Coordinates of C-alpha atoms (C1' of nucleotides) in Angstrom, one line a residue:
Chain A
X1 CA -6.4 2.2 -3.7
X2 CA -9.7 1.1 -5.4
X3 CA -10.1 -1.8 -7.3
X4 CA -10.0 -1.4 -10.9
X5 CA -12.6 -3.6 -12.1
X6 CA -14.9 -1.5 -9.2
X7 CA -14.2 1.8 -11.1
X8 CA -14.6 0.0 -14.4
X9 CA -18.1 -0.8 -13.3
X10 CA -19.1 1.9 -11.0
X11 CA -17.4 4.4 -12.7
X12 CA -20.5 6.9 -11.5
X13 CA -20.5 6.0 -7.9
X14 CA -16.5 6.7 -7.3
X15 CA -16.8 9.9 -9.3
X16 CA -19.4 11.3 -7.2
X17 CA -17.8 10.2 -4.1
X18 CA -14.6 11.6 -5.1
X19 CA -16.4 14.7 -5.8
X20 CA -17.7 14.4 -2.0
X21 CA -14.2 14.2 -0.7
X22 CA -13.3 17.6 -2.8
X23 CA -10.8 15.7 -4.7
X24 CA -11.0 15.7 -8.6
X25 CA -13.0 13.4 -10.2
X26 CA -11.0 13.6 -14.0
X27 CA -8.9 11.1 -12.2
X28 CA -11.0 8.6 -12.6
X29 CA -11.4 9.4 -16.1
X30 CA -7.7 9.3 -16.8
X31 CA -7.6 5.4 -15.1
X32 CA -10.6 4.3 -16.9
X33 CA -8.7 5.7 -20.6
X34 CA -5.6 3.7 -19.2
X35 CA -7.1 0.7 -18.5
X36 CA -8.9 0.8 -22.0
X37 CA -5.2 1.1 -22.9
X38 CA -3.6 -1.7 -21.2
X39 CA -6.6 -4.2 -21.8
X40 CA -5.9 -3.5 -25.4
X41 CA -2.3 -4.0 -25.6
X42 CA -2.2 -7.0 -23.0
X43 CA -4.6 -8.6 -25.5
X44 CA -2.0 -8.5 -28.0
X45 CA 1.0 -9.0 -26.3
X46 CA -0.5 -12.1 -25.1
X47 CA -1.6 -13.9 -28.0
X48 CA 2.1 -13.5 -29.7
X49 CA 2.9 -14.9 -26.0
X50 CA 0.5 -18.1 -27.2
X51 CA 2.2 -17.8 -30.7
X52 CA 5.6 -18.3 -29.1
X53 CA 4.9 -21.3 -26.8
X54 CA 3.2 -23.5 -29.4
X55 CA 5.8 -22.6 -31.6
X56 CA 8.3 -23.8 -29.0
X57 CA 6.7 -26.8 -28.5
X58 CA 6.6 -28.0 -31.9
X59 CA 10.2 -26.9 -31.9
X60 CA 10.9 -29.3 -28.9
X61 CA 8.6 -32.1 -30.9
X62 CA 11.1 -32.0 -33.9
X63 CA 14.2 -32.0 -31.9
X64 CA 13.6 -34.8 -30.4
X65 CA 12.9 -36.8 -33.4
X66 CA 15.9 -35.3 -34.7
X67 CA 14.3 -32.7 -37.2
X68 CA 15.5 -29.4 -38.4
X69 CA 13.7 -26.7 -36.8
X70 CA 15.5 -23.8 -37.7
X71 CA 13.1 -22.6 -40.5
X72 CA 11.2 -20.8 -37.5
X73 CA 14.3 -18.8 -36.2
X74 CA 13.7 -16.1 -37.6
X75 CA 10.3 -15.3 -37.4
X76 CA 10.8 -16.4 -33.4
X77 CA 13.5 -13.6 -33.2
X78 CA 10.9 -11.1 -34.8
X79 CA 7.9 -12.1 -32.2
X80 CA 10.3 -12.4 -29.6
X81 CA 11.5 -9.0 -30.3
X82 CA 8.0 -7.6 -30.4
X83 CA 6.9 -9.0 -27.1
X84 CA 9.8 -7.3 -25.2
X85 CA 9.0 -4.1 -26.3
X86 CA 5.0 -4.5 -26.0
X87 CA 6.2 -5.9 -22.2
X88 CA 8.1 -2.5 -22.3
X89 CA 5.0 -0.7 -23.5
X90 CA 2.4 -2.4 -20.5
X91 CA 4.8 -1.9 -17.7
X92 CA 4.9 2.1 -18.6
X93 CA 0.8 2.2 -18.6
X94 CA 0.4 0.0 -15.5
X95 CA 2.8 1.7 -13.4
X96 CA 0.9 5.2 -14.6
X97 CA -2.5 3.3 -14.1
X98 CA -1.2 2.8 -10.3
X99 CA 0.0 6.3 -9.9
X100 CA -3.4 7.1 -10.8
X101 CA -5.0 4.6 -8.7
X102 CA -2.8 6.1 -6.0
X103 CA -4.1 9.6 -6.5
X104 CA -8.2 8.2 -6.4
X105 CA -9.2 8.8 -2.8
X106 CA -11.3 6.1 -0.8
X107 CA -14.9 7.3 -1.0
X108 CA -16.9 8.5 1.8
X109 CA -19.9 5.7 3.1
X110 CA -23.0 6.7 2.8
X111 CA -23.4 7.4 6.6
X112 CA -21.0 10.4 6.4
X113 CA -22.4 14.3 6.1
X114 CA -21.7 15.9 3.5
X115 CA -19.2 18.9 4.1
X116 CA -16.0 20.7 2.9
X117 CA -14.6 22.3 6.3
X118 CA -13.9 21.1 9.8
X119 CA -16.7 23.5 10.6
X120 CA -19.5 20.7 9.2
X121 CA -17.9 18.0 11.5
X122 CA -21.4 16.5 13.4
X123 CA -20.9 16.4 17.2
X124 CA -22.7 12.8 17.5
X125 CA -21.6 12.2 21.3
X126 CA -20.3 14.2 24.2
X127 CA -19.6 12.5 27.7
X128 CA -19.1 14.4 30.7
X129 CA -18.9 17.8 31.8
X130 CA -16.1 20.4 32.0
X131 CA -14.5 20.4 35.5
X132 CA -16.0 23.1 37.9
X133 CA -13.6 25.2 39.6
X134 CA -13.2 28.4 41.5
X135 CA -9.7 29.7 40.5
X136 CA -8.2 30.7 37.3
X137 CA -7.0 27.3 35.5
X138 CA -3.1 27.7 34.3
X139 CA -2.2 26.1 30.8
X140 CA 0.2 22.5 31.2
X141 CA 3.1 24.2 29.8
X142 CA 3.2 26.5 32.7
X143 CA 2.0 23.8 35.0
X144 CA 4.6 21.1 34.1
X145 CA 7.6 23.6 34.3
X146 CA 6.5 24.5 37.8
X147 CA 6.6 20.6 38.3
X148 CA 9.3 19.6 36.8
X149 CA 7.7 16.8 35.3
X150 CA 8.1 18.2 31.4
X151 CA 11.4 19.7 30.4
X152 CA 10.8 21.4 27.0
X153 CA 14.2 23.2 27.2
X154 CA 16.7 20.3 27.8
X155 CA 14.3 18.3 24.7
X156 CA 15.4 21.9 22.6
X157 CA 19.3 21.1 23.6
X158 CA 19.4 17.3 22.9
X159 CA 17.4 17.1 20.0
X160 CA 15.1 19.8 18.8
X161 CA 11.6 21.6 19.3
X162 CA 8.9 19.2 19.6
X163 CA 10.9 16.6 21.3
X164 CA 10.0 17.1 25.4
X165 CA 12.0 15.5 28.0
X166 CA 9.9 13.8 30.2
X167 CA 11.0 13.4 34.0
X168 CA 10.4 12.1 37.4
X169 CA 6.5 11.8 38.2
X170 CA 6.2 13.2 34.7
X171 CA 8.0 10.0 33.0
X172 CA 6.1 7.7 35.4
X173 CA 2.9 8.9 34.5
X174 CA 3.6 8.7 30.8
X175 CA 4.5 5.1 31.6
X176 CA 1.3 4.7 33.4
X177 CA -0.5 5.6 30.8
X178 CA 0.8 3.5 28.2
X179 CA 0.3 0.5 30.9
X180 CA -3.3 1.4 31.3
X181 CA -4.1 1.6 27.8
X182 CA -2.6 -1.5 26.8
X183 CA -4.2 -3.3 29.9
X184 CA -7.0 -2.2 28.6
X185 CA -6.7 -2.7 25.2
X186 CA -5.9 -6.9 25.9
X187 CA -9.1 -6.8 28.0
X188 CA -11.0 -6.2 25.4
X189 CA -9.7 -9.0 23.3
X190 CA -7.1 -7.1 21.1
X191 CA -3.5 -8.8 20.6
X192 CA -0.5 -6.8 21.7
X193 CA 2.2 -6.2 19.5
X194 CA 5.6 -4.4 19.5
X195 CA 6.4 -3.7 16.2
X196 CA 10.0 -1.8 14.0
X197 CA 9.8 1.5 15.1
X198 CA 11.1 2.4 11.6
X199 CA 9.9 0.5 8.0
X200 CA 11.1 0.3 4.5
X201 CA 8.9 1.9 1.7
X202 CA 6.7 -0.7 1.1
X203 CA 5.2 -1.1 4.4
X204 CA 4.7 3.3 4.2
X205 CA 3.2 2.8 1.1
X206 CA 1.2 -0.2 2.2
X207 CA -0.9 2.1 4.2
X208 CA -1.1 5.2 2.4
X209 CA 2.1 7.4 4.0
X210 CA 4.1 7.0 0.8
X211 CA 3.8 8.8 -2.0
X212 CA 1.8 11.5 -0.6
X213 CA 2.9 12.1 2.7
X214 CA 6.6 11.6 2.7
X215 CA 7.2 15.2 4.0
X216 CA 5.8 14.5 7.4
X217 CA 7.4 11.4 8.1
X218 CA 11.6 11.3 9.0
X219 CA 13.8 9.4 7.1
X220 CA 17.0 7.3 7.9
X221 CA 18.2 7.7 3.8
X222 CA 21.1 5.6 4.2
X223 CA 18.8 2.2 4.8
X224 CA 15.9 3.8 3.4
X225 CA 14.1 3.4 6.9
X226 CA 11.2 5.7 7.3
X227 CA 10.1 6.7 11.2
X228 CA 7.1 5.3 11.8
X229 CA 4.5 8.5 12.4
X230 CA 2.0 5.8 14.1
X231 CA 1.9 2.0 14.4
X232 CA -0.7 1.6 12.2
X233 CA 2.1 1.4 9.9
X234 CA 4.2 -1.4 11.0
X235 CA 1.0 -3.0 12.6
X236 CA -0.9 -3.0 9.6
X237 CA 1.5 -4.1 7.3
X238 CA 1.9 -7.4 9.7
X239 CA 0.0 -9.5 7.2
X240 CA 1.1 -7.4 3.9
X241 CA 0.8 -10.1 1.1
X242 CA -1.5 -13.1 3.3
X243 CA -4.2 -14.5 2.8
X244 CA -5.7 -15.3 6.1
X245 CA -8.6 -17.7 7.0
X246 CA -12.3 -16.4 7.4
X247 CA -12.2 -18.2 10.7
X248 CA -9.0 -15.6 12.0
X249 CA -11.5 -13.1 11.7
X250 CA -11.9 -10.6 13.2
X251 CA -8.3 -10.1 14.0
X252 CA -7.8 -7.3 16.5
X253 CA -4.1 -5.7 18.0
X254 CA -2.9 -3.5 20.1
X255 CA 0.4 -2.1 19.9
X256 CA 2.2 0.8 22.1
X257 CA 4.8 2.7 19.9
X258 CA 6.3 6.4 20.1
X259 CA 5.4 8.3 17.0
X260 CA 7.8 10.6 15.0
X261 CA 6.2 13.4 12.6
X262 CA 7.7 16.3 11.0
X263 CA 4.9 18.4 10.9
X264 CA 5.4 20.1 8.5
X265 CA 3.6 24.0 7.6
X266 CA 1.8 23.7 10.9
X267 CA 4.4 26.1 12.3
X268 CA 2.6 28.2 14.6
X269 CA -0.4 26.1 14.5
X270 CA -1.2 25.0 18.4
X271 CA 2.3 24.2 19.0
X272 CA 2.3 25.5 22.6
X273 CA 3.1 22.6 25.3
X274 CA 2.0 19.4 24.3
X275 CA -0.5 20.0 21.8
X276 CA 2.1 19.0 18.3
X277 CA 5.4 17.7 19.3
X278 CA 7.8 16.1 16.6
X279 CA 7.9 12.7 18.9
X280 CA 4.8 11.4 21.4
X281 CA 3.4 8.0 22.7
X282 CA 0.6 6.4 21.7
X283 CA -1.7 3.1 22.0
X284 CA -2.9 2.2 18.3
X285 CA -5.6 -0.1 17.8
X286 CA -5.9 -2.2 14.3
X287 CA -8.4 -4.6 13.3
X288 CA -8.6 -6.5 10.5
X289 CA -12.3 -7.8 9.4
X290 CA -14.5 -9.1 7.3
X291 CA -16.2 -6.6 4.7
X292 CA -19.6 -7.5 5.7
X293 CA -18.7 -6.3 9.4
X294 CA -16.7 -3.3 9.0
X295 CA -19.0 -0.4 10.3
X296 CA -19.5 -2.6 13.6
X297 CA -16.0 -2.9 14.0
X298 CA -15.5 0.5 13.7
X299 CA -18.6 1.3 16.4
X300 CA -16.8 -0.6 18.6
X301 CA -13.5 0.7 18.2
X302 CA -14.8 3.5 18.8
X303 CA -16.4 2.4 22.1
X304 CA -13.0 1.0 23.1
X305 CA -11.3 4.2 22.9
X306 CA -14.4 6.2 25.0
X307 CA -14.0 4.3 27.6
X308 CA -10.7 5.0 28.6
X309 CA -11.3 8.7 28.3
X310 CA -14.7 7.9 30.6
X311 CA -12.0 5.7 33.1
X312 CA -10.0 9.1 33.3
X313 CA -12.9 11.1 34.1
X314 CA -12.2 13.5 31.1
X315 CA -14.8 15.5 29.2
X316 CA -14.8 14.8 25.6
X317 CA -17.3 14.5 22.6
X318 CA -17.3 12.9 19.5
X319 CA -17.2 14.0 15.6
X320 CA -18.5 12.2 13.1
X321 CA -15.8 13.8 10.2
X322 CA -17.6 15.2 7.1
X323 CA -16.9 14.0 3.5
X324 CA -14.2 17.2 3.0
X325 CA -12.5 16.4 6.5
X326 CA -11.6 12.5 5.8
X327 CA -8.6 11.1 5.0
X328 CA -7.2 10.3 1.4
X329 CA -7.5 6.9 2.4
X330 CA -10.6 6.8 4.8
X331 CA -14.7 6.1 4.0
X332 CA -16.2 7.0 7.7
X333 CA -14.0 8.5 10.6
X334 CA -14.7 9.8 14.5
X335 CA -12.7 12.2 16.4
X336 CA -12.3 12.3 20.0
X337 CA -11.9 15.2 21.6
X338 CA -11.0 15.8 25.0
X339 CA -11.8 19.2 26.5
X340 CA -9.0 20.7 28.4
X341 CA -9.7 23.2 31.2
X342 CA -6.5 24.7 31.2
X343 CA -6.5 26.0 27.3
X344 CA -9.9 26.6 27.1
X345 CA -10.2 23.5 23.9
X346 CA -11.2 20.7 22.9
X347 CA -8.1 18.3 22.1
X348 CA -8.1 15.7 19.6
X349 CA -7.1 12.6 21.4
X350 CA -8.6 9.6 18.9
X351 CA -9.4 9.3 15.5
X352 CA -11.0 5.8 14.6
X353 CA -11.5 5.0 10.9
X354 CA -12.6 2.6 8.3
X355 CA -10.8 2.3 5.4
X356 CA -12.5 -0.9 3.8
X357 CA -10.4 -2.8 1.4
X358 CA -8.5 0.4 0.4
X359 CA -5.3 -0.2 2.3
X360 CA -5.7 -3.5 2.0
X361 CA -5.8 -3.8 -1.9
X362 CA -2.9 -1.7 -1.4
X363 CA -1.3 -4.2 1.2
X364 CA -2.7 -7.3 -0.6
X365 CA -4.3 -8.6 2.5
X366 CA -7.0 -11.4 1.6
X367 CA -9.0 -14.1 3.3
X368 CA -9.9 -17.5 2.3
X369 CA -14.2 -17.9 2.7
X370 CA -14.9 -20.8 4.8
X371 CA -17.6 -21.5 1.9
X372 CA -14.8 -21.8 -0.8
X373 CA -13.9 -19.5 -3.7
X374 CA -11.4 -16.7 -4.4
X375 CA -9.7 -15.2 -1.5
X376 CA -11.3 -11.6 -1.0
X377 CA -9.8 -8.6 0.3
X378 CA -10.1 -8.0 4.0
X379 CA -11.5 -4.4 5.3
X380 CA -8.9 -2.4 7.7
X381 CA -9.6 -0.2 10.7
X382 CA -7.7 1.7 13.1
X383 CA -7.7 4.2 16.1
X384 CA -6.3 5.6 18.8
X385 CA -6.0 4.3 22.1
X386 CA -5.2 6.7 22.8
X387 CA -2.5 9.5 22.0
X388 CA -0.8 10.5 24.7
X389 CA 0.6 13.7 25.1
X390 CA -3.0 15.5 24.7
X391 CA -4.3 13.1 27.4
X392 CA -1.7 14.0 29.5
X393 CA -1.9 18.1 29.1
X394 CA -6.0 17.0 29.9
X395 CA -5.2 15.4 32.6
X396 CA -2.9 17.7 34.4
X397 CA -4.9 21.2 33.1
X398 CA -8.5 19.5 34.6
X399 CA -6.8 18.1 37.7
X400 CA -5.0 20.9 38.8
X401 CA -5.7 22.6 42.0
X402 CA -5.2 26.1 43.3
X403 CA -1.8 25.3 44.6
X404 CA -0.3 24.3 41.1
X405 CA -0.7 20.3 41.9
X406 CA -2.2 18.1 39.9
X407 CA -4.6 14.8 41.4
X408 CA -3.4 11.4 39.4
X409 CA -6.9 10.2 38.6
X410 CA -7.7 7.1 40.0
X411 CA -7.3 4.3 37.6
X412 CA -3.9 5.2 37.3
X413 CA -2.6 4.9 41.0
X414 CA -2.3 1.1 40.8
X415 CA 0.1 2.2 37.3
X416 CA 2.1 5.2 39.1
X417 CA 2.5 4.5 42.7
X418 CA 1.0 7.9 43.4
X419 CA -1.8 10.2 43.7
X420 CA -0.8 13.6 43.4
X421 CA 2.1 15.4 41.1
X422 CA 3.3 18.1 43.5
Chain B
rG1 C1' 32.0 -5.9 8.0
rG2 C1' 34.8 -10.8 5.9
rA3 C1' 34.3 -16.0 3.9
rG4 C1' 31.0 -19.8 2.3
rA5 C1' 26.0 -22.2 1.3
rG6 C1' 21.2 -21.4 -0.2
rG7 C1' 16.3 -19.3 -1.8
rU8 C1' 11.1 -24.1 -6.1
rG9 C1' 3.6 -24.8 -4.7
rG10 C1' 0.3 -24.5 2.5
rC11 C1' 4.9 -27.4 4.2
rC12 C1' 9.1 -30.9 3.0
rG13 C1' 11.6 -31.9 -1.4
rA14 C1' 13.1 -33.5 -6.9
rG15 C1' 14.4 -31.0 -11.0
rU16 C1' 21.0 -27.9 -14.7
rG17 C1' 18.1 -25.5 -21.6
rG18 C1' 12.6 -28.2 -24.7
rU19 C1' 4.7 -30.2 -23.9
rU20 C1' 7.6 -28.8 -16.1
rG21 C1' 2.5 -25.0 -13.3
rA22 C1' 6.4 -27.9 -12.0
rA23 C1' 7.9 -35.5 -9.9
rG24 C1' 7.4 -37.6 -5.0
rG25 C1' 5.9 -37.0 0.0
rC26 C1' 3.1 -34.4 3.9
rG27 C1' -1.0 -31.6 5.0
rC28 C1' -6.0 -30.2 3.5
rU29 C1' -11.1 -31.3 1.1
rA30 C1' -14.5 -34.8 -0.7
rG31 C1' -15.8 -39.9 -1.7
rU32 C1' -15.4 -45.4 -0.9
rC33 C1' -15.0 -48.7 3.3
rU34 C1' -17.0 -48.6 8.8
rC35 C1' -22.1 -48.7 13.7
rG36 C1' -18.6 -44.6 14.1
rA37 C1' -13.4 -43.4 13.9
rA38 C1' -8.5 -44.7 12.5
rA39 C1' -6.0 -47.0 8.6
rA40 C1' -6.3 -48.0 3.5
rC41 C1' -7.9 -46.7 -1.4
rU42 C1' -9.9 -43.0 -5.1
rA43 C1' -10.3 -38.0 -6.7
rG44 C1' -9.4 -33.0 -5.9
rU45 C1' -6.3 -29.3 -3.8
rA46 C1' -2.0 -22.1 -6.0
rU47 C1' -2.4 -16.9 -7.2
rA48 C1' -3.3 -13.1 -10.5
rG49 C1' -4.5 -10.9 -15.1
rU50 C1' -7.4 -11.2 -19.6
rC51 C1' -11.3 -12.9 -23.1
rG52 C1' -16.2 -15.1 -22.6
rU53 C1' -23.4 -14.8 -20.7
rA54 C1' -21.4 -19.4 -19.3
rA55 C1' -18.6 -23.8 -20.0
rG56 C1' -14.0 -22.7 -20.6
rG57 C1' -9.7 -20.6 -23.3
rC58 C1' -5.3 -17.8 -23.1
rU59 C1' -1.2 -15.3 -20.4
rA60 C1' 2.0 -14.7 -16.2
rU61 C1' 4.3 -16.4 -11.7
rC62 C1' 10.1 -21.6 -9.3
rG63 C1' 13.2 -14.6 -4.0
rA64 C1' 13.0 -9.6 -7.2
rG65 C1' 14.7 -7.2 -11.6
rG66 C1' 17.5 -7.4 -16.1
rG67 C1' 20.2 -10.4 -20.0
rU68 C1' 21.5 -14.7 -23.4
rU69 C1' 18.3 -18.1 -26.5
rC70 C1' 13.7 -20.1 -31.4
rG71 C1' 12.8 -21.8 -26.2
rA72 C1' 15.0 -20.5 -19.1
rA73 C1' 13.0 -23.1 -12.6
rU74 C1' 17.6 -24.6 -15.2
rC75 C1' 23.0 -20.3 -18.2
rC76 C1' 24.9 -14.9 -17.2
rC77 C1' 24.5 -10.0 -14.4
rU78 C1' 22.5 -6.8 -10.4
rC79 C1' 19.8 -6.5 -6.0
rC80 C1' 17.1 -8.6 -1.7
rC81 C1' 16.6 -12.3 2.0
rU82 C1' 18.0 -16.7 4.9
rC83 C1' 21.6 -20.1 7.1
rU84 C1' 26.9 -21.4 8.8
rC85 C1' 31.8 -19.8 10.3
rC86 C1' 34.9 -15.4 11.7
rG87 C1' 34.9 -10.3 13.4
rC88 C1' 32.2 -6.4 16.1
rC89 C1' 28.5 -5.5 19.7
rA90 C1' 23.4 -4.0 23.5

RNA sequence: GGAGAGGUGGCCGAGUGGUUGAAGGCGCUAGUCUCGAAAACUAGUAUAGUCGUAAGGCUAUCGAGGGUUCGAAUCCCUCCCUCUCCGCCA
């Protein structure tokens, strides 16, 4: 969420940003007329909160000399009674001051077109170029059942739609994969973690899953465990309520985890194969930084996930998401997409973001400056590294060869022991 | 799951109704001393909200929430967590 005191000051700036997200800016409106509202009523419950300890005070003075103090009694019992229900009165407006805080966006930086469709998405990169062949390119679904590497059926029977069996060569490459990535990851200085595969409400809420996304996440009700639907969840919430020192900083992890959405209304929505399952792998990245360094960090997070897609050899380009197409919680994202020969599309396999000090307010992180002073709220940033399941339709659709096989490329063979599927 | 013990500041730890935001120690920071360091000594050392141009004031916080009371770290209730023993178990 944003910070208060910002809006208070900037009211301007967060409505127009708001605006560029296509959310509604009377939000901010109804937080500033709350905040009047709880200033005003904190004011007074606090000096009867003064009124009572000096009174109490004196009260302990007299007893000890062996005075009568009663004569205060009853007015005590009246301020008393009047602070409870003032205390009543201030929780009500600050818990619906957070809901509206909650329902404020992040706003977009400045860097970031302008747009309300996926259709104003700037391409700002593209690597590669589609694999040339001379035969008609089958989609994975079909490939993989030939192989037996995928078993979509069997996932159907033991648990549901979405939920792919993988098997043999097919398991081994996933494995691979996830290897690789992490490998990777390390190398370039981030910290691996295995983190809960499920959370409690706090940690979803921490980074912006909870309240508004609670439909696409699975629930275990009896503990009140939520599945995690990426470890940005778990991984960001590591340092929920620290304050860390400037000197930590940057701190940068790594964490493989399988993922678990519902998905929710995108029935029918490129559902074939691969492209949405319910449960897939995936190699987060989360880095936690200093405000003043954010938008590097999220260059080169972005960087870090190019170059394993330039490592597999796959074709992919780069979106620079307009203001409409961010996330609630995000200022500046990128989407990598991987082009997949097989399909005929262009497969989101990344998504790096900056969220600034949004999840963070939310998650209380905050470090110590090495000059002195307050602590200050750290700036968050994640992305994939990559998701798996798209990488692996990519990779078997533009490796395939006439006879139905598919070529392991390269940098995996030390990971699978092999070099062709098939 | 059963029985018991306990949760106090960055850490250890005192405190069972009254100027206790909280003794003492450790750690940390600065200063004195020293050629320098250590030791010793001195001082400082939480977070948040709110008011104020500022200096500073006020309020809250002793696991969380509620209650009793003029007054709660201290008493009562509920919940959470940790530890020990027993049971179960990968």
């Amino acid at each position: 969420m944003l910070d208060i005191k910002f809006i208070r000051e900037h009211a301007e700036i967060v409505k127009e940003g708001v605006t560029r997200k296509g959310e509604d800016p009377a939000r901010v409106d109804e937080a500033l007329a709350l905040d009047e509202k709880r200033r005003h009523k904190l004011a007074h419950a606090e000096q009867l909160k003064a009124r009572k300890n000096s009174v109490s005070a004196e009260v302990a003075k007299k007893k000890s000399k062996g005075e009568d103090a009663t004569a205060v009694f009853e007015e005590m019992r009246k301020v008393a009674d009047e602070i409870k229900s003032l205390d009543h009165e201030l929780a009500a407006i600050e818990a619906d001051l957070r809901n509206v805080l909650l329902a404020i966006p992040n706003i977009p930086h400045p860097s970031v077109p302008v747009g309300r469709t996926p259709e104003e998405n700037q391409i700002v990169a593209t690597w590669g170029e589609p694999p040339v062949i001379d035969f008609k390119p089958k989609p994975h679904w079909e490939l993989v059942e030939k192989l037996g590497i995928i078993d979509f059926p069997r996932g159907v029977k033991i648990t549901g739609a979405g939920f792919p069996v993988y098997v043999g060569k097919g398991a081994k490459l996933e494995r691979a994969l996830i290897n690789f990535f992490l490998d990777k990851a390390e190398a370039a200085g981030y910290t691996e973690v295995m983190p809960p595969h499920v959370v409690n409400a706090a940690s979803a809420t921490g980074t912006g899953q909870l309240p508004d996304k609670e439909d696409q996440m699975y629930v275990a009700t009896k503990d009140e465990f939520y599945l995690i639907p990426t470890a940005e969840v778990p991984v960001t919430n590591f340092y929920r309520d620290e304050i860390l020192g400037e000197k930590q900083l940057p701190i940068k992890m790594c964490a493989y985890t399988p993922c678990f959405r519902r998905e929710a209304g995108s029935y029918g929505k490129d559902v074939r194969g691969l492209n949405r399952v319910h449960q897939f792998d995936k190699v987060e990245l989360v880095k936690f930084v200093h405000p003043s360094t954010s938008y590097d960090e999220l260059e080169s997070l972005r960087a870090d996930a190019e170059r394993l897609l330039q490592k597999l050899g796959l074709h992919y380009h780069v979106l620079l998401m307009c203001s409409g197409d961010l996330g609630f919680t995000q200022t500046k994202k990128y989407d990598l997409e991987v082009w997949s020969i097989g399909q005929q599309k262009w497969l989101e396999v990344s998504s790096c973001s900056n969220f600034e000090s949004y999840q963070a307010r939310r998650m209380n992180i905050r470090f110590k400056p090495a000059a002195g002073g307050k602590p200050e709220i750290v700036h968050t940033l994640n992305g994939s590294a990559l998701a798996l399941p798209r990488i692996v339709a990519a990779i078997i659709e533009n490796y395939q060869t006439p006879e139905g096989k598919v070529i392991v490329p390269k940098v995996l063979h030390q990971y699978t022991g092999f070099e062709v599927i098939g």
